[in-house]
Short mmCIF file of C-alpha atoms and ligand atoms in Angstrom, two decimals:
data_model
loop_
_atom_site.label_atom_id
_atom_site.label_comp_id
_atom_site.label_asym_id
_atom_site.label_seq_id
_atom_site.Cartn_x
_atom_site.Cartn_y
_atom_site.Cartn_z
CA UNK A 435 -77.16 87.44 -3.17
CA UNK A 436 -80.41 85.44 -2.79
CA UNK A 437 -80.94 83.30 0.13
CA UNK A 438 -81.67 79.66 -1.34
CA UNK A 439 -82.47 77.37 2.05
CA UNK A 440 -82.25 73.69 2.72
CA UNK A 441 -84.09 72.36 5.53
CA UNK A 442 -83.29 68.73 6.05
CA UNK A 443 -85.13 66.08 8.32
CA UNK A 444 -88.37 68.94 7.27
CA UNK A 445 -91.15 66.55 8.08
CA UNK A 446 -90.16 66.09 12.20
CA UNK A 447 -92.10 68.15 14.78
CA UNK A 448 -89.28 71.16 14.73
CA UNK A 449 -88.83 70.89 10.88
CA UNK A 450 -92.31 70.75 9.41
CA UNK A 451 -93.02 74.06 10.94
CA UNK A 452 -89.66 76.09 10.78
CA UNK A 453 -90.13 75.38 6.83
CA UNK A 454 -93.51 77.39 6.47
CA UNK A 455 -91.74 79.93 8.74
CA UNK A 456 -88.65 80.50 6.67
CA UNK A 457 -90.69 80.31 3.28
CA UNK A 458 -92.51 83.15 4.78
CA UNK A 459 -89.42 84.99 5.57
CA UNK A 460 -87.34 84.00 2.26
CA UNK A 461 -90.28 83.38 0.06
CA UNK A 462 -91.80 79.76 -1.71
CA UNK A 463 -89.92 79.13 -4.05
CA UNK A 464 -86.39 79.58 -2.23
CA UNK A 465 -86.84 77.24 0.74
CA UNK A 466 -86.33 73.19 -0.21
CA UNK A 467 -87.97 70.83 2.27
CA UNK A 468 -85.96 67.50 2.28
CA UNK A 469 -86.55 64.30 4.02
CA UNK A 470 -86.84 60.59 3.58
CA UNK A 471 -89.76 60.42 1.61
CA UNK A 472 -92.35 63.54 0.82
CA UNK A 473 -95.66 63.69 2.93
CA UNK A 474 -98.61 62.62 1.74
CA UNK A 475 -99.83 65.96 -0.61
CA UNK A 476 -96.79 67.69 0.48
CA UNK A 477 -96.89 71.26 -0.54
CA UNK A 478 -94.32 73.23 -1.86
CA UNK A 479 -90.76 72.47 -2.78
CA UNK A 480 -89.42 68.85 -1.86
CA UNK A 481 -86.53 66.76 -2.61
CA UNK A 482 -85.81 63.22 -1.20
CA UNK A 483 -82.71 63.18 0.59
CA UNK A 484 -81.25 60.37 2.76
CA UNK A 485 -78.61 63.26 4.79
CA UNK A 486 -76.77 59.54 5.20
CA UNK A 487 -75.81 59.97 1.40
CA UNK A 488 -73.44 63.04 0.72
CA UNK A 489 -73.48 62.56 -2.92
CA UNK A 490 -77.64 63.46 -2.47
CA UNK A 491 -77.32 66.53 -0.57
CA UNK A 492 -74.22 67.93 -2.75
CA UNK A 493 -76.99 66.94 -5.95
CA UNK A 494 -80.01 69.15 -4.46
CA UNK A 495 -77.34 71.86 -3.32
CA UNK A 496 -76.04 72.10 -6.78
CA UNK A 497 -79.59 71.71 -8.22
CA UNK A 498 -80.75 75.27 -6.35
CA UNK A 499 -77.80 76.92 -5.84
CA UNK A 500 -78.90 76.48 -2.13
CA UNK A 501 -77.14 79.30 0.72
CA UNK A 502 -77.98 78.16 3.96
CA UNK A 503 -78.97 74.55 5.09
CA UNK A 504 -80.98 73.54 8.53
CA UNK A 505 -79.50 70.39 9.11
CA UNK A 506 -83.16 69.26 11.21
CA UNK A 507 -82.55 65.04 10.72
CA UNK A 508 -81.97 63.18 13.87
CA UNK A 509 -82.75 60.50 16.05
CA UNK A 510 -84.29 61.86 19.68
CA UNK A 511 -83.03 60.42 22.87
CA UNK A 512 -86.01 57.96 24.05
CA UNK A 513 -85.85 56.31 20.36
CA UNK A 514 -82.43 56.61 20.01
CA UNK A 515 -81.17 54.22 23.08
CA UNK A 516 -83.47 51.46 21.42
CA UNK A 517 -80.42 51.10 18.62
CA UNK A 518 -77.50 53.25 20.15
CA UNK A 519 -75.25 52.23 17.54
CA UNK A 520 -77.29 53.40 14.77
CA UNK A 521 -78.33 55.95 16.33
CA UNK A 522 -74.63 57.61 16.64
CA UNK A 523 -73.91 56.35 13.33
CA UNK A 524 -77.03 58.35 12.03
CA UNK A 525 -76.90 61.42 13.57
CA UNK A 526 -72.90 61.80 13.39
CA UNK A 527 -72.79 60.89 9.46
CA UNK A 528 -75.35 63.52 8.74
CA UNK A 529 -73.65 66.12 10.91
CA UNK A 530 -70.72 65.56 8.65
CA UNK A 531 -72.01 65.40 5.52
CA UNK A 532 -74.11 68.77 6.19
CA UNK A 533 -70.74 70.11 7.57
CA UNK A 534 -68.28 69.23 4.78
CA UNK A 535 -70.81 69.74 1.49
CA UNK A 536 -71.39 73.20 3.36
CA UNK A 537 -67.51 73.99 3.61
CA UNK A 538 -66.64 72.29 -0.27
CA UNK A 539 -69.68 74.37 -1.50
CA UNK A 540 -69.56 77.96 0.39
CA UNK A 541 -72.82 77.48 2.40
CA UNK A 542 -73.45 80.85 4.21
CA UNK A 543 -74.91 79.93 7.04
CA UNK A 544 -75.21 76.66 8.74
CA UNK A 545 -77.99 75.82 11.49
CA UNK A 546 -77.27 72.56 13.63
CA UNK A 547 -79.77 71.96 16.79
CA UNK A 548 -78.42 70.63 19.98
CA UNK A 549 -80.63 70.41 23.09
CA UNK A 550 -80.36 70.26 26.92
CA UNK A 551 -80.07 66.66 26.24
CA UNK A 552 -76.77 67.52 26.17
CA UNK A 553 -76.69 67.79 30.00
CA UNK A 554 -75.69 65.40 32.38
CA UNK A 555 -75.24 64.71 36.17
CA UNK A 556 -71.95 66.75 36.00
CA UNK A 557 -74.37 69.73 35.65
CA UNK A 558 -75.82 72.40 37.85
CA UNK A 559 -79.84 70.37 37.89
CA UNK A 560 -80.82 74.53 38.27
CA UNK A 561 -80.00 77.65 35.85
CA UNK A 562 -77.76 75.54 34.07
CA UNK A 563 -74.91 77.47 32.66
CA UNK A 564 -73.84 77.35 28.91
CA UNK A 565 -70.61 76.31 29.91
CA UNK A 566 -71.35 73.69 32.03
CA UNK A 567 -69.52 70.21 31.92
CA UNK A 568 -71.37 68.08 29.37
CA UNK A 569 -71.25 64.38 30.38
CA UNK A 570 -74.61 63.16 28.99
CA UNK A 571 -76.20 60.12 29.47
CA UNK A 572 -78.11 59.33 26.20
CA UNK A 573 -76.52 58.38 22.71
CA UNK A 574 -78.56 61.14 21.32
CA UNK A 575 -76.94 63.51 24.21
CA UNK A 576 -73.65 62.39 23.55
CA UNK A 577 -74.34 62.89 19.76
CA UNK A 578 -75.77 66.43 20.06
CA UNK A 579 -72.36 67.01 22.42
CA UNK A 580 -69.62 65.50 20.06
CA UNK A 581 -71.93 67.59 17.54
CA UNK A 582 -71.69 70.80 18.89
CA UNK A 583 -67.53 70.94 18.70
CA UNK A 584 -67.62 69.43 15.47
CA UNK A 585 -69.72 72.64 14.61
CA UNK A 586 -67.21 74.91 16.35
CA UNK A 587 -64.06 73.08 14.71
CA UNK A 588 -65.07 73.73 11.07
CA UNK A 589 -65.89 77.33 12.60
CA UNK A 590 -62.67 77.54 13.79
CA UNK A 591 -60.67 75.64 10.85
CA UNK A 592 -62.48 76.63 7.93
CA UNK A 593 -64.77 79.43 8.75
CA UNK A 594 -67.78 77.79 8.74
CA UNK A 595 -70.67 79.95 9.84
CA UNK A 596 -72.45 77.24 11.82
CA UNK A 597 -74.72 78.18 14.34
CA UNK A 598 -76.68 76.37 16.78
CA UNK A 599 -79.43 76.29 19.86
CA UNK A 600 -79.57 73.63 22.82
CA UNK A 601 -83.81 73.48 22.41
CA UNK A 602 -85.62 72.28 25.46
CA UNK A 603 -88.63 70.07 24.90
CA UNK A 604 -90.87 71.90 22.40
CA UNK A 605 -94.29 71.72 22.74
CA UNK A 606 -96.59 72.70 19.57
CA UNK A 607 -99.89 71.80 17.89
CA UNK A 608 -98.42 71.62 14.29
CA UNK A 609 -96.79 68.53 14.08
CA UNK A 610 -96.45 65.21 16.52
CA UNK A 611 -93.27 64.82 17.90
CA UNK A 612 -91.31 61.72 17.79
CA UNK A 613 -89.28 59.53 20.25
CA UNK A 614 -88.54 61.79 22.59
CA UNK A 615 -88.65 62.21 26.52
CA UNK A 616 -90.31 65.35 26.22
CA UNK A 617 -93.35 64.24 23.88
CA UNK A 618 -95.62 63.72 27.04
CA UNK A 619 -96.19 67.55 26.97
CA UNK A 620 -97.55 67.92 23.73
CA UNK A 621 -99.64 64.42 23.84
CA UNK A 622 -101.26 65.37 27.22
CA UNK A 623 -102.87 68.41 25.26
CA UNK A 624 -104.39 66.31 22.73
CA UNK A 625 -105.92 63.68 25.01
CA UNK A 626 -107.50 67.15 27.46
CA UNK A 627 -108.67 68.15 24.45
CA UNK A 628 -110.33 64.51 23.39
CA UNK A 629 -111.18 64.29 26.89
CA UNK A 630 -109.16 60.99 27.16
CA UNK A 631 -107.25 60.01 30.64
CA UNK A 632 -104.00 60.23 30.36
CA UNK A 633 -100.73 57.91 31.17
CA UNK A 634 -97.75 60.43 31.80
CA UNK A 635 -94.51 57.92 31.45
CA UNK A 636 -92.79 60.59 33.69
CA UNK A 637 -93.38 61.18 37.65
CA UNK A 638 -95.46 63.89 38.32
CA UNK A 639 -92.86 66.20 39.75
CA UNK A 640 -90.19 65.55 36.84
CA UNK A 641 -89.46 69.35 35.86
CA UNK A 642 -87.88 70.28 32.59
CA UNK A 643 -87.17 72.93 30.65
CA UNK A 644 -89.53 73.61 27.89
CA UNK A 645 -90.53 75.94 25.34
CA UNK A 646 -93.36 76.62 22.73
CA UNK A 647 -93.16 76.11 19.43
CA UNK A 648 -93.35 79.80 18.56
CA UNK A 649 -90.46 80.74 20.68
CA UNK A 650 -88.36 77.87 19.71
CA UNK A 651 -89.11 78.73 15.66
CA UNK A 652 -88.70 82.24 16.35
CA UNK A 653 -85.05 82.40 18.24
CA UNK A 654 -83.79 80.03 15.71
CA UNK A 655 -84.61 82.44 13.01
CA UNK A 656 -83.06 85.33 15.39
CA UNK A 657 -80.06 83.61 15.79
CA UNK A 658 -79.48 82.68 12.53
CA UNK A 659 -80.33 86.55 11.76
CA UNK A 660 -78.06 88.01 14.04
CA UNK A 661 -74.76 89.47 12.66
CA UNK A 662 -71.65 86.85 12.58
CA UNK A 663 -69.40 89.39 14.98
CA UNK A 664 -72.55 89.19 17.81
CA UNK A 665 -72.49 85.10 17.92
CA UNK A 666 -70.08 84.51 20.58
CA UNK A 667 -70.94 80.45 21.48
CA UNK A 668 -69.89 78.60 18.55
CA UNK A 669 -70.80 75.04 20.31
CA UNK A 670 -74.36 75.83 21.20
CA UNK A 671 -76.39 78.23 22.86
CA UNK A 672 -78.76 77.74 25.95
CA UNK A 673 -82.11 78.76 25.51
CA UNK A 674 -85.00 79.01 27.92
CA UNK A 675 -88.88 79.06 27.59
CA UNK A 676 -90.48 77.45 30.98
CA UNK A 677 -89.87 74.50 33.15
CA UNK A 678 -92.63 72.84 34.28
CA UNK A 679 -93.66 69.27 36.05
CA UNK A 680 -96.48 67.15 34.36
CA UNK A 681 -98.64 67.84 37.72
CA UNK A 682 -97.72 71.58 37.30
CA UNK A 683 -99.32 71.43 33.39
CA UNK A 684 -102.25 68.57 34.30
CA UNK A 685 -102.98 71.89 37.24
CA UNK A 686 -103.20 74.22 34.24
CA UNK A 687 -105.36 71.65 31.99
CA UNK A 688 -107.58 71.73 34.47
CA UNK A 689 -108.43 75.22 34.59
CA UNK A 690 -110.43 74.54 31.07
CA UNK A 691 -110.94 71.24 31.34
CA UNK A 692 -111.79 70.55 35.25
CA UNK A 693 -112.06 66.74 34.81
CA UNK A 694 -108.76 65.65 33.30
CA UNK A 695 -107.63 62.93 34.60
CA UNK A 696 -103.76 61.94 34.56
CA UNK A 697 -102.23 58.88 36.23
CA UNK A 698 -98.28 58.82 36.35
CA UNK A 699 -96.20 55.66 34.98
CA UNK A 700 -92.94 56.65 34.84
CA UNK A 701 -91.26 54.16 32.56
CA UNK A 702 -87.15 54.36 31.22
CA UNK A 703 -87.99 57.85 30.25
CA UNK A 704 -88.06 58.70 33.70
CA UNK A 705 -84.54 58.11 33.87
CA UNK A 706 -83.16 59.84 31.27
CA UNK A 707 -85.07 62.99 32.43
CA UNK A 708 -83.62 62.53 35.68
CA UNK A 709 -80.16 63.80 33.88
CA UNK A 710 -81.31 66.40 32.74
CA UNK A 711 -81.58 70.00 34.19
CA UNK A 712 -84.98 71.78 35.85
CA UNK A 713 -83.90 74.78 34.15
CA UNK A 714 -81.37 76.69 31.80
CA UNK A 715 -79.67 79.94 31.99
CA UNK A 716 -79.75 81.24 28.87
CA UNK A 717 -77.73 84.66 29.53
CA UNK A 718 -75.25 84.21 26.79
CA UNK A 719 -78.33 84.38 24.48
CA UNK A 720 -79.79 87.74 25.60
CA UNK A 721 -76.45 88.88 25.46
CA UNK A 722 -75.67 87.96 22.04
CA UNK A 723 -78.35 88.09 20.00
CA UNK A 724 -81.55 89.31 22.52
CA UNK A 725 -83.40 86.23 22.88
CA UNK A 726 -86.53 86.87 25.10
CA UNK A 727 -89.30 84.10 25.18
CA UNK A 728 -92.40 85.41 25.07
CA UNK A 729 -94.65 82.18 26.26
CA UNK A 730 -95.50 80.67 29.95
CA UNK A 731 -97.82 77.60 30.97
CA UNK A 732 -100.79 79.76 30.85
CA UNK A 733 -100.34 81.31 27.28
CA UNK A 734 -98.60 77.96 25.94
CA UNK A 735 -101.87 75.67 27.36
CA UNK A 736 -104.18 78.58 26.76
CA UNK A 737 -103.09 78.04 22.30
CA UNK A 738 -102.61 74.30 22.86
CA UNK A 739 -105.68 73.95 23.52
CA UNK A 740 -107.36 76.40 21.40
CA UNK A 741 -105.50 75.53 18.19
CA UNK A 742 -105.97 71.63 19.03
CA UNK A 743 -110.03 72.05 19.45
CA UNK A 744 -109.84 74.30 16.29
CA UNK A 745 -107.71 70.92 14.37
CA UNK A 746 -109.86 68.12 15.64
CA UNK A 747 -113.02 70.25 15.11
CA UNK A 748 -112.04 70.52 11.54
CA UNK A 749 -110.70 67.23 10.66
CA UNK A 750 -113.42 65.41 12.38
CA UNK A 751 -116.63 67.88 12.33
CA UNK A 752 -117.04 67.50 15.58
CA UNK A 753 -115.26 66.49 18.75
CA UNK A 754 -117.52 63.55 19.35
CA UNK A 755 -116.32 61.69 16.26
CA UNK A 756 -112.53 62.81 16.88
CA UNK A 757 -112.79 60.40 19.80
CA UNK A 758 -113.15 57.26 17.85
C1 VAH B 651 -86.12 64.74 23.26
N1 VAH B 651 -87.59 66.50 22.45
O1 VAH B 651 -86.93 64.59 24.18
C2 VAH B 651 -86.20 66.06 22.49
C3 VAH B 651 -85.37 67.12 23.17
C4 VAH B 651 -84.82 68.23 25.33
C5 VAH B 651 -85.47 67.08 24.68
O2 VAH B 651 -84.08 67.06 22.74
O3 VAH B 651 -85.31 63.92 22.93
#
Protein backbone atom coordinates (compact mmCIF):
# COMPACT_ATOMS: atom_id res chain seq x y z
CA UNK A 1 0.00 0.00 0.00
CA UNK A 2 1.29 3.56 -0.64
CA UNK A 3 2.69 5.53 2.10
CA UNK A 4 0.55 8.89 2.20
CA UNK A 5 2.37 11.15 5.19
CA UNK A 6 1.12 13.94 7.36
CA UNK A 7 3.56 16.06 8.96
CA UNK A 8 1.89 18.46 11.33
CA UNK A 9 3.39 21.65 13.10
CA UNK A 10 5.78 21.36 9.36
CA UNK A 11 6.93 24.92 9.46
CA UNK A 12 9.00 24.63 13.17
CA UNK A 13 12.80 24.14 13.10
CA UNK A 14 12.41 20.03 13.30
CA UNK A 15 9.38 20.03 10.89
CA UNK A 16 10.32 22.27 8.00
CA UNK A 17 13.22 20.04 7.29
CA UNK A 18 12.03 16.40 8.14
CA UNK A 19 9.26 17.30 5.33
CA UNK A 20 11.84 17.75 2.38
CA UNK A 21 13.48 14.63 3.90
CA UNK A 22 10.50 12.34 3.84
CA UNK A 23 9.26 13.77 0.36
CA UNK A 24 12.57 12.59 -0.76
CA UNK A 25 12.11 9.24 0.71
CA UNK A 26 8.19 8.82 -0.14
CA UNK A 27 8.12 11.13 -3.05
CA UNK A 28 6.23 14.95 -3.62
CA UNK A 29 3.24 14.36 -4.02
CA UNK A 30 2.64 11.83 -0.98
CA UNK A 31 3.94 13.92 1.92
CA UNK A 32 1.26 16.85 3.24
CA UNK A 33 2.90 19.68 5.15
CA UNK A 34 0.31 21.11 7.67
CA UNK A 35 0.48 23.99 9.97
CA UNK A 36 -1.25 27.12 11.08
CA UNK A 37 -0.98 29.06 8.15
CA UNK A 38 1.31 28.16 4.83
CA UNK A 39 4.76 30.01 4.50
CA UNK A 40 5.20 32.67 2.50
CA UNK A 41 5.72 30.78 -1.29
CA UNK A 42 5.45 27.55 0.41
CA UNK A 43 6.33 24.78 -1.91
CA UNK A 44 4.78 21.68 -2.31
CA UNK A 45 1.74 20.15 -0.72
CA UNK A 46 0.04 22.19 2.22
CA UNK A 47 -3.05 22.12 4.14
CA UNK A 48 -4.02 24.48 7.06
CA UNK A 49 -4.60 22.62 10.06
CA UNK A 50 -5.16 23.93 13.62
CA UNK A 51 -4.05 20.00 15.29
CA UNK A 52 -6.44 21.84 18.17
CA UNK A 53 -9.44 20.97 15.76
CA UNK A 54 -9.96 17.10 15.25
CA UNK A 55 -12.66 17.56 12.80
CA UNK A 56 -9.55 19.36 10.48
CA UNK A 57 -7.10 16.70 10.71
CA UNK A 58 -9.80 13.73 10.23
CA UNK A 59 -10.83 16.26 6.83
CA UNK A 60 -7.10 16.30 5.33
CA UNK A 61 -6.69 12.51 6.44
CA UNK A 62 -9.74 11.58 4.55
CA UNK A 63 -8.84 14.07 1.74
CA UNK A 64 -5.34 11.91 0.95
CA UNK A 65 -6.00 8.80 2.21
CA UNK A 66 -2.98 9.76 4.48
CA UNK A 67 -0.82 6.41 6.29
CA UNK A 68 1.41 7.77 8.67
CA UNK A 69 1.22 11.23 10.49
CA UNK A 70 4.33 13.20 12.32
CA UNK A 71 2.51 14.81 14.89
CA UNK A 72 5.61 17.89 14.90
CA UNK A 73 3.10 20.88 16.68
CA UNK A 74 4.14 21.96 20.06
CA UNK A 75 4.95 24.54 22.35
CA UNK A 76 8.93 24.34 23.56
CA UNK A 77 9.78 24.67 27.17
CA UNK A 78 11.27 28.42 27.46
CA UNK A 79 7.92 29.69 25.58
CA UNK A 80 5.82 27.38 27.05
CA UNK A 81 6.18 28.48 30.98
CA UNK A 82 5.18 32.08 29.71
CA UNK A 83 1.33 30.56 29.50
CA UNK A 84 1.61 27.06 31.27
CA UNK A 85 -1.94 26.55 31.04
CA UNK A 86 -2.16 26.90 27.43
CA UNK A 87 0.61 25.48 26.90
CA UNK A 88 -0.61 21.91 28.43
CA UNK A 89 -3.86 22.52 26.96
CA UNK A 90 -2.08 22.84 23.48
CA UNK A 91 0.22 20.30 23.35
CA UNK A 92 -2.07 17.58 25.23
CA UNK A 93 -5.23 18.29 22.84
CA UNK A 94 -3.11 17.76 19.80
CA UNK A 95 -1.48 14.63 21.18
CA UNK A 96 -4.99 13.33 21.38
CA UNK A 97 -6.46 14.29 18.49
CA UNK A 98 -3.33 12.87 16.39
CA UNK A 99 -3.77 9.74 18.65
CA UNK A 100 -7.50 8.99 18.35
CA UNK A 101 -8.08 10.17 14.37
CA UNK A 102 -4.96 7.74 13.93
CA UNK A 103 -6.71 4.75 15.89
CA UNK A 104 -10.63 5.65 14.28
CA UNK A 105 -8.81 5.84 10.85
CA UNK A 106 -6.04 2.89 10.75
CA UNK A 107 -2.96 5.21 10.63
CA UNK A 108 0.11 2.89 10.16
CA UNK A 109 2.52 4.46 11.81
CA UNK A 110 2.46 7.22 14.27
CA UNK A 111 5.61 9.53 15.11
CA UNK A 112 5.27 11.66 18.43
CA UNK A 113 8.65 13.60 19.62
CA UNK A 114 9.49 13.80 23.23
CA UNK A 115 12.83 15.27 24.37
CA UNK A 116 15.26 15.16 27.36
CA UNK A 117 13.07 17.86 28.55
CA UNK A 118 11.47 15.18 29.92
CA UNK A 119 14.19 14.86 32.63
CA UNK A 120 14.22 16.12 35.91
CA UNK A 121 16.28 16.35 39.19
CA UNK A 122 15.13 12.73 39.98
CA UNK A 123 17.57 11.83 37.14
CA UNK A 124 21.09 10.55 36.81
CA UNK A 125 22.57 14.60 35.52
CA UNK A 126 25.20 11.88 33.48
CA UNK A 127 24.39 8.93 30.85
CA UNK A 128 20.95 9.28 31.68
CA UNK A 129 19.15 6.04 31.39
CA UNK A 130 15.88 5.55 29.31
CA UNK A 131 14.25 4.40 32.23
CA UNK A 132 15.02 6.90 34.47
CA UNK A 133 12.38 8.57 36.88
CA UNK A 134 10.78 11.42 34.94
CA UNK A 135 9.82 14.28 37.32
CA UNK A 136 10.29 17.30 35.00
CA UNK A 137 10.24 20.67 35.79
CA UNK A 138 8.75 22.50 32.72
CA UNK A 139 5.01 22.36 31.47
CA UNK A 140 6.43 21.41 28.17
CA UNK A 141 8.50 18.50 30.13
CA UNK A 142 5.64 17.41 31.92
CA UNK A 143 3.64 17.49 28.59
CA UNK A 144 6.20 15.53 26.52
CA UNK A 145 6.10 12.97 29.83
CA UNK A 146 2.22 12.55 30.26
CA UNK A 147 2.73 12.32 26.29
CA UNK A 148 4.90 9.60 26.02
CA UNK A 149 2.41 6.97 28.08
CA UNK A 150 -0.42 8.27 26.35
CA UNK A 151 1.59 7.00 23.21
CA UNK A 152 2.31 3.65 24.86
CA UNK A 153 -1.44 3.23 26.17
CA UNK A 154 -3.09 3.38 22.71
CA UNK A 155 -0.01 0.99 21.83
CA UNK A 156 -0.97 -1.15 24.36
CA UNK A 157 -4.98 -0.80 24.13
CA UNK A 158 -5.52 -0.45 20.61
CA UNK A 159 -2.42 -1.30 18.77
CA UNK A 160 -1.38 1.83 17.83
CA UNK A 161 1.99 1.84 16.13
CA UNK A 162 3.22 5.04 17.75
CA UNK A 163 6.69 5.64 17.94
CA UNK A 164 8.74 8.22 19.41
CA UNK A 165 12.44 9.91 20.18
CA UNK A 166 13.41 12.06 23.38
CA UNK A 167 15.54 14.75 20.84
CA UNK A 168 18.17 16.76 22.57
CA UNK A 169 18.59 20.35 21.48
CA UNK A 170 18.95 20.29 17.67
CA UNK A 171 21.10 22.49 16.14
CA UNK A 172 20.67 23.16 12.18
CA UNK A 173 21.04 25.90 9.56
CA UNK A 174 17.63 25.21 7.83
CA UNK A 175 15.20 26.68 9.88
CA UNK A 176 15.26 29.08 13.25
CA UNK A 177 14.20 27.44 16.13
CA UNK A 178 11.65 28.73 18.45
CA UNK A 179 11.23 29.20 22.27
CA UNK A 180 13.39 26.92 23.39
CA UNK A 181 16.34 26.59 25.99
CA UNK A 182 18.45 25.11 23.54
CA UNK A 183 18.12 27.86 20.67
CA UNK A 184 21.40 29.61 21.94
CA UNK A 185 23.33 26.90 19.94
CA UNK A 186 22.05 27.48 16.70
CA UNK A 187 21.83 31.53 17.14
CA UNK A 188 25.52 31.71 18.30
CA UNK A 189 26.41 30.29 14.71
CA UNK A 190 24.64 32.92 12.95
CA UNK A 191 25.98 35.90 14.89
CA UNK A 192 30.08 34.06 14.32
CA UNK A 193 29.11 34.03 11.09
CA UNK A 194 27.78 37.94 10.98
CA UNK A 195 30.60 38.57 13.14
CA UNK A 196 28.19 39.97 15.84
CA UNK A 197 29.07 39.54 19.81
CA UNK A 198 27.07 37.40 21.28
CA UNK A 199 24.73 37.26 24.63
CA UNK A 200 24.52 33.44 25.63
CA UNK A 201 21.31 33.49 28.21
CA UNK A 202 23.00 30.28 29.62
CA UNK A 203 26.34 30.11 31.92
CA UNK A 204 29.17 29.21 30.11
CA UNK A 205 29.64 25.77 31.58
CA UNK A 206 25.80 24.72 31.19
CA UNK A 207 26.33 21.27 29.26
CA UNK A 208 23.55 19.62 27.36
CA UNK A 209 22.94 17.10 25.22
CA UNK A 210 22.70 18.04 21.64
CA UNK A 211 22.53 16.82 18.26
CA UNK A 212 22.66 18.04 14.55
CA UNK A 213 20.05 18.37 12.49
CA UNK A 214 21.14 15.56 10.18
CA UNK A 215 21.32 13.03 12.88
CA UNK A 216 18.20 14.06 14.54
CA UNK A 217 16.21 13.88 10.85
CA UNK A 218 17.96 10.83 10.07
CA UNK A 219 17.21 8.47 13.34
CA UNK A 220 13.71 9.63 13.22
CA UNK A 221 13.36 8.25 9.78
CA UNK A 222 15.34 4.98 11.11
CA UNK A 223 13.14 4.52 13.77
CA UNK A 224 10.14 4.96 12.12
CA UNK A 225 11.77 2.41 9.45
CA UNK A 226 12.65 -0.16 11.71
CA UNK A 227 10.41 -3.30 11.88
CA UNK A 228 7.42 -3.10 14.63
CA UNK A 229 8.86 -6.52 16.51
CA UNK A 230 12.56 -4.49 16.93
CA UNK A 231 10.84 -1.27 18.79
CA UNK A 232 11.02 -2.30 22.26
CA UNK A 233 10.40 1.43 24.18
CA UNK A 234 6.97 2.31 23.43
CA UNK A 235 7.18 5.67 25.73
CA UNK A 236 10.21 7.18 24.10
CA UNK A 237 13.57 6.48 23.18
CA UNK A 238 16.87 8.26 24.33
CA UNK A 239 18.96 9.48 21.75
CA UNK A 240 22.41 11.00 21.82
CA UNK A 241 24.46 13.31 19.45
CA UNK A 242 27.04 15.51 21.72
CA UNK A 243 26.91 17.46 24.88
CA UNK A 244 28.59 20.43 24.90
CA UNK A 245 28.87 23.87 27.15
CA UNK A 246 28.44 27.29 25.30
CA UNK A 247 32.30 28.00 26.26
CA UNK A 248 33.09 24.47 24.86
CA UNK A 249 31.26 25.62 21.23
CA UNK A 250 32.36 29.65 21.52
CA UNK A 251 36.24 27.41 21.83
CA UNK A 252 35.30 25.74 18.55
CA UNK A 253 33.90 29.12 16.85
CA UNK A 254 36.94 30.37 17.40
CA UNK A 255 39.01 28.10 15.54
CA UNK A 256 37.45 29.90 12.19
CA UNK A 257 36.51 32.84 13.52
CA UNK A 258 39.41 33.84 16.18
CA UNK A 259 37.63 37.04 17.34
CA UNK A 260 34.20 35.94 18.51
CA UNK A 261 33.27 37.40 21.22
CA UNK A 262 30.57 35.84 23.72
CA UNK A 263 29.51 37.32 27.06
CA UNK A 264 27.27 34.98 29.33
CA UNK A 265 23.76 36.25 30.81
CA UNK A 266 22.20 33.49 32.05
CA UNK A 267 18.57 34.49 32.38
CA UNK A 268 15.34 31.86 33.56
CA UNK A 269 16.66 29.61 30.92
CA UNK A 270 19.45 28.93 33.00
CA UNK A 271 17.26 27.26 35.29
CA UNK A 272 15.41 25.08 33.42
CA UNK A 273 18.67 23.72 31.88
CA UNK A 274 19.87 23.16 35.22
CA UNK A 275 17.17 20.08 35.25
CA UNK A 276 18.16 18.72 32.69
CA UNK A 277 20.87 16.00 32.05
CA UNK A 278 24.76 16.62 30.65
CA UNK A 279 24.25 13.61 28.73
CA UNK A 280 21.98 10.58 27.59
CA UNK A 281 22.52 6.96 27.26
CA UNK A 282 20.97 6.03 24.41
CA UNK A 283 21.72 2.07 24.53
CA UNK A 284 18.19 0.97 24.08
CA UNK A 285 18.46 2.73 20.66
CA UNK A 286 21.52 0.92 19.24
CA UNK A 287 19.97 -2.00 20.47
CA UNK A 288 16.77 -1.69 18.82
CA UNK A 289 16.97 -0.14 15.82
CA UNK A 290 21.10 0.79 15.39
CA UNK A 291 21.10 4.36 15.97
CA UNK A 292 24.73 5.71 15.59
CA UNK A 293 25.20 9.59 15.33
CA UNK A 294 27.50 10.42 13.01
CA UNK A 295 28.23 14.34 14.03
CA UNK A 296 30.63 16.00 16.88
CA UNK A 297 31.36 19.84 17.67
CA UNK A 298 33.94 19.92 15.05
CA UNK A 299 31.88 18.47 12.05
CA UNK A 300 28.50 20.09 13.46
CA UNK A 301 30.39 23.87 13.67
CA UNK A 302 32.57 22.97 10.75
CA UNK A 303 28.63 22.81 8.35
CA UNK A 304 27.12 25.48 10.61
CA UNK A 305 29.22 27.61 9.56
CA UNK A 306 29.78 26.71 6.08
CA UNK A 307 26.12 26.33 5.14
CA UNK A 308 25.29 29.70 7.16
CA UNK A 309 28.12 31.81 5.08
CA UNK A 310 26.80 29.96 1.93
CA UNK A 311 22.78 31.38 3.14
CA UNK A 312 23.71 34.90 4.09
CA UNK A 313 26.09 35.12 1.08
CA UNK A 314 23.17 34.37 -1.09
CA UNK A 315 20.37 36.19 0.41
CA UNK A 316 22.36 39.26 0.95
CA UNK A 317 25.25 39.23 -1.88
CA UNK A 318 27.58 39.74 0.41
CA UNK A 319 28.29 39.41 4.10
CA UNK A 320 28.75 43.12 4.56
CA UNK A 321 25.13 43.91 3.77
CA UNK A 322 23.84 40.72 5.79
CA UNK A 323 24.96 42.75 8.80
CA UNK A 324 22.48 45.49 8.53
C1 LIG B 1 13.71 23.10 23.93
N1 LIG B 1 14.75 22.60 21.80
O1 LIG B 1 14.75 23.69 24.22
C2 LIG B 1 13.79 22.10 22.77
C3 LIG B 1 14.23 20.75 23.26
C4 LIG B 1 15.88 19.50 24.64
C5 LIG B 1 15.32 20.82 24.31
O2 LIG B 1 13.16 20.02 23.68
O3 LIG B 1 12.66 23.26 24.48
Amino acid sequence: MKTIVLVIGANGQLGSVLTQSLREKFGESNVIASDLRPKDNYKGIFETIDATDINRIKEVVVQYQVTQIYHLAAILSAKGEETPLRTWDINMKTLFNVLEVSRLHNIDKVFFPSSIAVFGEGAPLNDTPNNAYLDPATVYGISKAAGENWAQYYFMRYGLDVRSIRYPGVIGYQSLPGGGTTDYAVDIYHKAVLEEKFSCFLKEDATLPMIFMEDAIRATIELMDAPKEDIKVRTSYNIAGISFSPAEVAQEIRKLYPDFQIAYEPDFRQEIADRWPNSIDDTSAMNDWGWKPQFDLTSITATMIQKLKEKYTAGSKNLETAKS
